[in-house]
Tab-separated table of C-alpha atoms in Angstrom:
chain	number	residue	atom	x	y	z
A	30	UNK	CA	-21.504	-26.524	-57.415
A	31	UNK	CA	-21.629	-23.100	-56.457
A	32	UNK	CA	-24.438	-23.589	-53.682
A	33	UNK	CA	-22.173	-26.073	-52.425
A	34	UNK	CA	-18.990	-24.095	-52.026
A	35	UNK	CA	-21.207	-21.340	-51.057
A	36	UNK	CA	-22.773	-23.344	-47.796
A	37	UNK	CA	-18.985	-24.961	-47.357
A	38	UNK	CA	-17.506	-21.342	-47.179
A	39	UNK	CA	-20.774	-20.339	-44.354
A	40	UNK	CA	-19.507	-23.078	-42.479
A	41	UNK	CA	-16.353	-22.605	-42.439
A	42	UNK	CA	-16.537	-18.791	-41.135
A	43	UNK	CA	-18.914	-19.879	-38.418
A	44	UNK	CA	-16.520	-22.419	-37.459
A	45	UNK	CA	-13.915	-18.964	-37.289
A	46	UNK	CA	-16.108	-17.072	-35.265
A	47	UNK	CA	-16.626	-20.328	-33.151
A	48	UNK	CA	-12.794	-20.578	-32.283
A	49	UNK	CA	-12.342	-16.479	-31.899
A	50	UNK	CA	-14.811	-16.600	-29.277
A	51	UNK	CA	-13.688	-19.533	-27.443
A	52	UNK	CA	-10.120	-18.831	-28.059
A	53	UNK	CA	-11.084	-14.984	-26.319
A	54	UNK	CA	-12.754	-16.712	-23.312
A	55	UNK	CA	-9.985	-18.840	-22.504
A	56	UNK	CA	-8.026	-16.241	-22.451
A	57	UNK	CA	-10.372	-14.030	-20.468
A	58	UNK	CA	-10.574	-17.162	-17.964
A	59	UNK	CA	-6.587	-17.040	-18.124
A	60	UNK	CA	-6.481	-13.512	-17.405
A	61	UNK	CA	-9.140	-14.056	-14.227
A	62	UNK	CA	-7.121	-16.868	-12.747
A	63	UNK	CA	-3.561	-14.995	-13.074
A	64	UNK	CA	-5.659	-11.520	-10.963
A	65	UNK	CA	-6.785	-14.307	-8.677
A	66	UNK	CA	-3.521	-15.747	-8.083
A	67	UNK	CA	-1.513	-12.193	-7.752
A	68	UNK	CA	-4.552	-10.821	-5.262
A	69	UNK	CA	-3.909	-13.839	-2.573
A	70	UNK	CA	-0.081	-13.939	-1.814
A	71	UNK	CA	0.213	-16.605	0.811
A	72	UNK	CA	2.544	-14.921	3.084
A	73	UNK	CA	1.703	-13.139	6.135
A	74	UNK	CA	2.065	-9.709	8.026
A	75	UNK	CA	2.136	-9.661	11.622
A	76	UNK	CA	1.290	-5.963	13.671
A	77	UNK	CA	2.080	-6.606	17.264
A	78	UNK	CA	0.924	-3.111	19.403
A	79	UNK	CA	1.861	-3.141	22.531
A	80	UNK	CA	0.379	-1.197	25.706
A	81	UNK	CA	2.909	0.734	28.397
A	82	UNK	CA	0.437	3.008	29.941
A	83	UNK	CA	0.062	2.363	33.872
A	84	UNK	CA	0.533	-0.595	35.795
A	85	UNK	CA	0.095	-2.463	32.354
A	86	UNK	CA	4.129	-2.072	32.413
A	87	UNK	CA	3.891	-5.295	34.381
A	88	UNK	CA	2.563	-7.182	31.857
A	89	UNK	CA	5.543	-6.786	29.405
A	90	UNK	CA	7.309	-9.701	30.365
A	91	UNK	CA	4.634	-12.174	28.759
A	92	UNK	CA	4.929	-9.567	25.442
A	93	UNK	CA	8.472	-10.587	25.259
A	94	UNK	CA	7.534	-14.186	25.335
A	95	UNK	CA	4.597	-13.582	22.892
A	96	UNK	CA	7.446	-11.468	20.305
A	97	UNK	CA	9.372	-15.121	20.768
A	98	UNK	CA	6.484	-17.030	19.722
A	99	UNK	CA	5.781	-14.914	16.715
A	100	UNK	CA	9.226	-14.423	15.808
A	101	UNK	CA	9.280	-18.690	15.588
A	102	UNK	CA	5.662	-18.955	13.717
A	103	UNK	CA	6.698	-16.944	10.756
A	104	UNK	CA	8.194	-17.668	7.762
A	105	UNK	CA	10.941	-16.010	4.913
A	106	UNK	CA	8.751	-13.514	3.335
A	107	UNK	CA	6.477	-13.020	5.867
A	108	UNK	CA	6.549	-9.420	7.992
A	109	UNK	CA	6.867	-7.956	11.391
A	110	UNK	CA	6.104	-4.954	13.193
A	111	UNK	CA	6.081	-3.529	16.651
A	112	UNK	CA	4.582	-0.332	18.126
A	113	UNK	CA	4.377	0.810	21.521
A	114	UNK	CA	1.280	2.379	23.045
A	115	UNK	CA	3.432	5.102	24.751
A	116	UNK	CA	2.034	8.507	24.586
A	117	UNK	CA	-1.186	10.493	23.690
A	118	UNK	CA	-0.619	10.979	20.192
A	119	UNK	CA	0.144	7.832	17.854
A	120	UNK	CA	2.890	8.435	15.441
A	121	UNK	CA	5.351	6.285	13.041
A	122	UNK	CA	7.885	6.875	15.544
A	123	UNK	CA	5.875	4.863	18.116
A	124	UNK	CA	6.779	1.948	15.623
A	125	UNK	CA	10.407	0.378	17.194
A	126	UNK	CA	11.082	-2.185	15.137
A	127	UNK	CA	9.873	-3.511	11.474
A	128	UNK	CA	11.131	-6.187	9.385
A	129	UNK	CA	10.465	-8.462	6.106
A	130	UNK	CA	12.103	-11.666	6.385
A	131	UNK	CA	14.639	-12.619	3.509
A	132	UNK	CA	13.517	-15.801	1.449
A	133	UNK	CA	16.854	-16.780	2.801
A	134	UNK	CA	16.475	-19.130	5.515
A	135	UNK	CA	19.804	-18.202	7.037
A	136	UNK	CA	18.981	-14.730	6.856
A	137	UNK	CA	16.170	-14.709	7.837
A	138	UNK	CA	16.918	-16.002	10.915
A	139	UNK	CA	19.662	-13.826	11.619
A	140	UNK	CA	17.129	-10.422	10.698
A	141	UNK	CA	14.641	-12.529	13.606
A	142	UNK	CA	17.581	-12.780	16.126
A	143	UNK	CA	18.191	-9.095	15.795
A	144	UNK	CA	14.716	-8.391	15.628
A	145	UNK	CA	14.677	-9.919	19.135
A	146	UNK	CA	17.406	-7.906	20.326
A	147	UNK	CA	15.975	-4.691	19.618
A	148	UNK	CA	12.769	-5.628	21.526
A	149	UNK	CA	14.506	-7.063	24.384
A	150	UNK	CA	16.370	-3.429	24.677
A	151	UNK	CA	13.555	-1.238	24.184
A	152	UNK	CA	11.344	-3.406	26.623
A	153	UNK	CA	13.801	-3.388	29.328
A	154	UNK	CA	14.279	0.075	29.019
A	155	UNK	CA	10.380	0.555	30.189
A	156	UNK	CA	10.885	2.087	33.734
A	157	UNK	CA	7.454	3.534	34.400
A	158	UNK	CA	3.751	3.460	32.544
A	159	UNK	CA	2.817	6.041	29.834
A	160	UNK	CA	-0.058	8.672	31.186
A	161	UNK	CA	-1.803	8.300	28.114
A	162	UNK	CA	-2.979	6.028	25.509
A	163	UNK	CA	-3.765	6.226	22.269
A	164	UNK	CA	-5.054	3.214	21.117
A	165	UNK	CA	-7.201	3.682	18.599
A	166	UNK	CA	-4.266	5.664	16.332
A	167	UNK	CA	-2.477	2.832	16.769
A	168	UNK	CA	-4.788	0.588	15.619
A	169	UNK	CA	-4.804	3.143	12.680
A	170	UNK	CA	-0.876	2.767	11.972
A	171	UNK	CA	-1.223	-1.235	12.150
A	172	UNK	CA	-3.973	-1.361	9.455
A	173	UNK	CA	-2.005	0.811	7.366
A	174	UNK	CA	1.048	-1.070	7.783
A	175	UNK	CA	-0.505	-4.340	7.029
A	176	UNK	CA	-2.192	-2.844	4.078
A	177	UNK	CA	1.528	-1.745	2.588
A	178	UNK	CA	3.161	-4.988	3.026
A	179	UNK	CA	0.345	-6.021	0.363
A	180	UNK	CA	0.557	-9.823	2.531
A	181	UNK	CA	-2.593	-12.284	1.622
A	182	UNK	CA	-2.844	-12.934	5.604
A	183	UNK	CA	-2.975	-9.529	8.070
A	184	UNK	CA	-2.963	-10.006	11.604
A	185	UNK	CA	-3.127	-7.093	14.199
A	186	UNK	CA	-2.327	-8.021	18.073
A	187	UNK	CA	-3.042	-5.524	20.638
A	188	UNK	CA	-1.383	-6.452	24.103
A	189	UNK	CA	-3.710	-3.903	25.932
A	190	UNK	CA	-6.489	-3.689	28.380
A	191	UNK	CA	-8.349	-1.739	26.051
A	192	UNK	CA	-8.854	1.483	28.313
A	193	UNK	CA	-7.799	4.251	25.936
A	194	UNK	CA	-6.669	7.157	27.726
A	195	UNK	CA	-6.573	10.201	25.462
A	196	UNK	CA	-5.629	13.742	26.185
A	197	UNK	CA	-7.708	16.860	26.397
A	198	UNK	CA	-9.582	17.672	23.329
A	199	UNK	CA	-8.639	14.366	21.235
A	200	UNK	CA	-11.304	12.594	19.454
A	201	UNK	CA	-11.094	8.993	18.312
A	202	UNK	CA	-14.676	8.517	18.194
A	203	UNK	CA	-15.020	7.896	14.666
A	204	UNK	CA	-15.473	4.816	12.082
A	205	UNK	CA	-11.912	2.950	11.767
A	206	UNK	CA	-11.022	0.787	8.578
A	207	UNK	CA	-10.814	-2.408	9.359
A	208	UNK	CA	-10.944	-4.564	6.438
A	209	UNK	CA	-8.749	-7.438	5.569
A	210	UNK	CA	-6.939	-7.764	9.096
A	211	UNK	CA	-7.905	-9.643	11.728
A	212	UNK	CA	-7.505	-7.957	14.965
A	213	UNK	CA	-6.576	-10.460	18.015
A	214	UNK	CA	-6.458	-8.928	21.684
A	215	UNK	CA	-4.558	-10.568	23.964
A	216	UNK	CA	-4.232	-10.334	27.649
A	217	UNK	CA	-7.143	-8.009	28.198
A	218	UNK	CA	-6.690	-7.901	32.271
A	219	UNK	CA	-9.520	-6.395	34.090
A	220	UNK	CA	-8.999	-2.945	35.875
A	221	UNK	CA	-9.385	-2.258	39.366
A	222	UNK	CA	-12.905	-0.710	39.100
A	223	UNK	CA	-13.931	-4.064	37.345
A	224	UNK	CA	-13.675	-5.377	40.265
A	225	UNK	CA	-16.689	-2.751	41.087
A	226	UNK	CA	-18.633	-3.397	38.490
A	227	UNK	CA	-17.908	-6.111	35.870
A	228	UNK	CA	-20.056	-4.962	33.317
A	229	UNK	CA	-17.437	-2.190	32.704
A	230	UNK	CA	-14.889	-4.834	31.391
A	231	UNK	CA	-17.608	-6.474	28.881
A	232	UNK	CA	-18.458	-3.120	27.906
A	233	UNK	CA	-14.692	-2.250	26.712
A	234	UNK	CA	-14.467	-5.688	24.711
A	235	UNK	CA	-18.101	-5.502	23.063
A	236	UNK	CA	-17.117	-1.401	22.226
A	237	UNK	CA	-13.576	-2.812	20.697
A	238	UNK	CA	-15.077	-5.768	18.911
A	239	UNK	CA	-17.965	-3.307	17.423
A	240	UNK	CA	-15.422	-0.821	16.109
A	241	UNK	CA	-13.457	-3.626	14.245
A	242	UNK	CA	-15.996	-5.378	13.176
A	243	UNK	CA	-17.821	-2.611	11.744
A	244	UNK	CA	-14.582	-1.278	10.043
A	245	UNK	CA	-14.612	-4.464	7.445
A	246	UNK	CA	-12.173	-6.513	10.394
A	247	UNK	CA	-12.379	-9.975	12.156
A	248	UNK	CA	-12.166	-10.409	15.974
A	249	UNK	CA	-10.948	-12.336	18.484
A	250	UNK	CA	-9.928	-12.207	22.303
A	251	UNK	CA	-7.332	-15.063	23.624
A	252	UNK	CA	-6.448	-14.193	27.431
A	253	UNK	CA	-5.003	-17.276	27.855
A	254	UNK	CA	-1.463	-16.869	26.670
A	255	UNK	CA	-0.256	-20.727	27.810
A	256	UNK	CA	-2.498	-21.571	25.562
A	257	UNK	CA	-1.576	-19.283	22.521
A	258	UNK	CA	-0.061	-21.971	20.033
A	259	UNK	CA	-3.158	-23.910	19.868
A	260	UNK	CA	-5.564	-20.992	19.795
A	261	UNK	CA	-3.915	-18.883	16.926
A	262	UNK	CA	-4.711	-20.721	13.519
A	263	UNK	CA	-2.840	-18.889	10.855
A	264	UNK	CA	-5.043	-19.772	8.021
């Protein structure tokens, strides 16, 4: 009789440490799938940095109808951010107009109507190009700002033709970070001395496409702005 209760009380301890240890990998499981869910928000933060250096002024009438598109494609909760490309030295001030959209669907279309506004303003205020060009801090500034808004989808578009034009003694020949945004250049027109040698205009797209992609970021080019709709797949 004792034997018996003996083995019946073995068993019935295992079966305890059984359950404790399945009971603490559920809950580990639990645990891994709530981290999983909080890491990828489904919203999305747009960057939008915009050239004015040169005869690239001319351009800026397909950025406002590239700010419209965006402005249409997002969604309450997703963000918004423009910079210009406007001097030698990149700075939060070069950033002229930021936004989160309300989960408010009224709201949020009133914050995109002014957002509009404020673009159409400071664009048509552009009388003449910029003599230098940062790009690269600005590039900088997007990835941080897309890392703060802490969205699951990070997209940085730079309306440029890529020729950085710094000022005396500046150096922006370094590693960027890159990772987690995908970096999208549109309308990358070719410069009049592309016209002497081509090879200079793949040479500015293959040096921009190795600094992202080495920094940890995706790449693409779309030149084709008719055409933008079908060739941007938000994921």
């Amino acid at each position: 009789m004792k034997r018996t209760t003996k083995t019946t009380m073995n068993r019935y301890y295992g079966w305890l440490r059984r359950g404790a240890v399945l009971a603490a990998l559920l809950s580990a499981l639990g645990m891994i799938s709530a981290c999983s869910d909080t890491q990828r928000p489904d919203n999305r933060a747009v960057y939008l940095l915009l050239d004015t250096s040169g005869t690239y002024t001319e351009e800026l009438d397909k950025a406002q109808s590239l700010i419209a598109y965006l402005l249409g494609s997002l969604d309450s909760g997703d963000s918004m951010a423009v910079a210009l490309i406007d001097s030698g030295s990149f700075t939060e001030k070069n950033i002229v107009a930021k936004v989160t959209f309300d989960e408010r669907p009224s709201v949020a279309n009133g914050q995109k109507r002014a957002f509009k506004e404020t673009l159409d303003e400071v664009l048509g205020g552009i009388e003449r190009g910029a003599a230098n060009t940062d790009i690269t801090g600005g590039v900088i500034q997007g990835h941080d700002y897309l890392t703060e808004t802490g969205a699951g989808q990070r997209y940085l578009f730079v309306f440029s033709d890529l020729e950085e034009d710094l000022q005396e003694g500046q150096i922006r020949d370094f590693p960027i970070d890159m990772s987690g945004v995908e970096v999208v250049a549109l309308n990358v027109t070719k410069l009049r001395r592309d016209n002497i040698d081509p090879r200079d205009y793949a040479k500015r797209l293959e040096h921009w496409q190795g600094r992202v992609e080495s920094g940890g970021g995706q790449w693409r080019v779309i030149n084709d702005l008719e055409r933008l709709g079908e060739m941007i797949q938000w994921r």
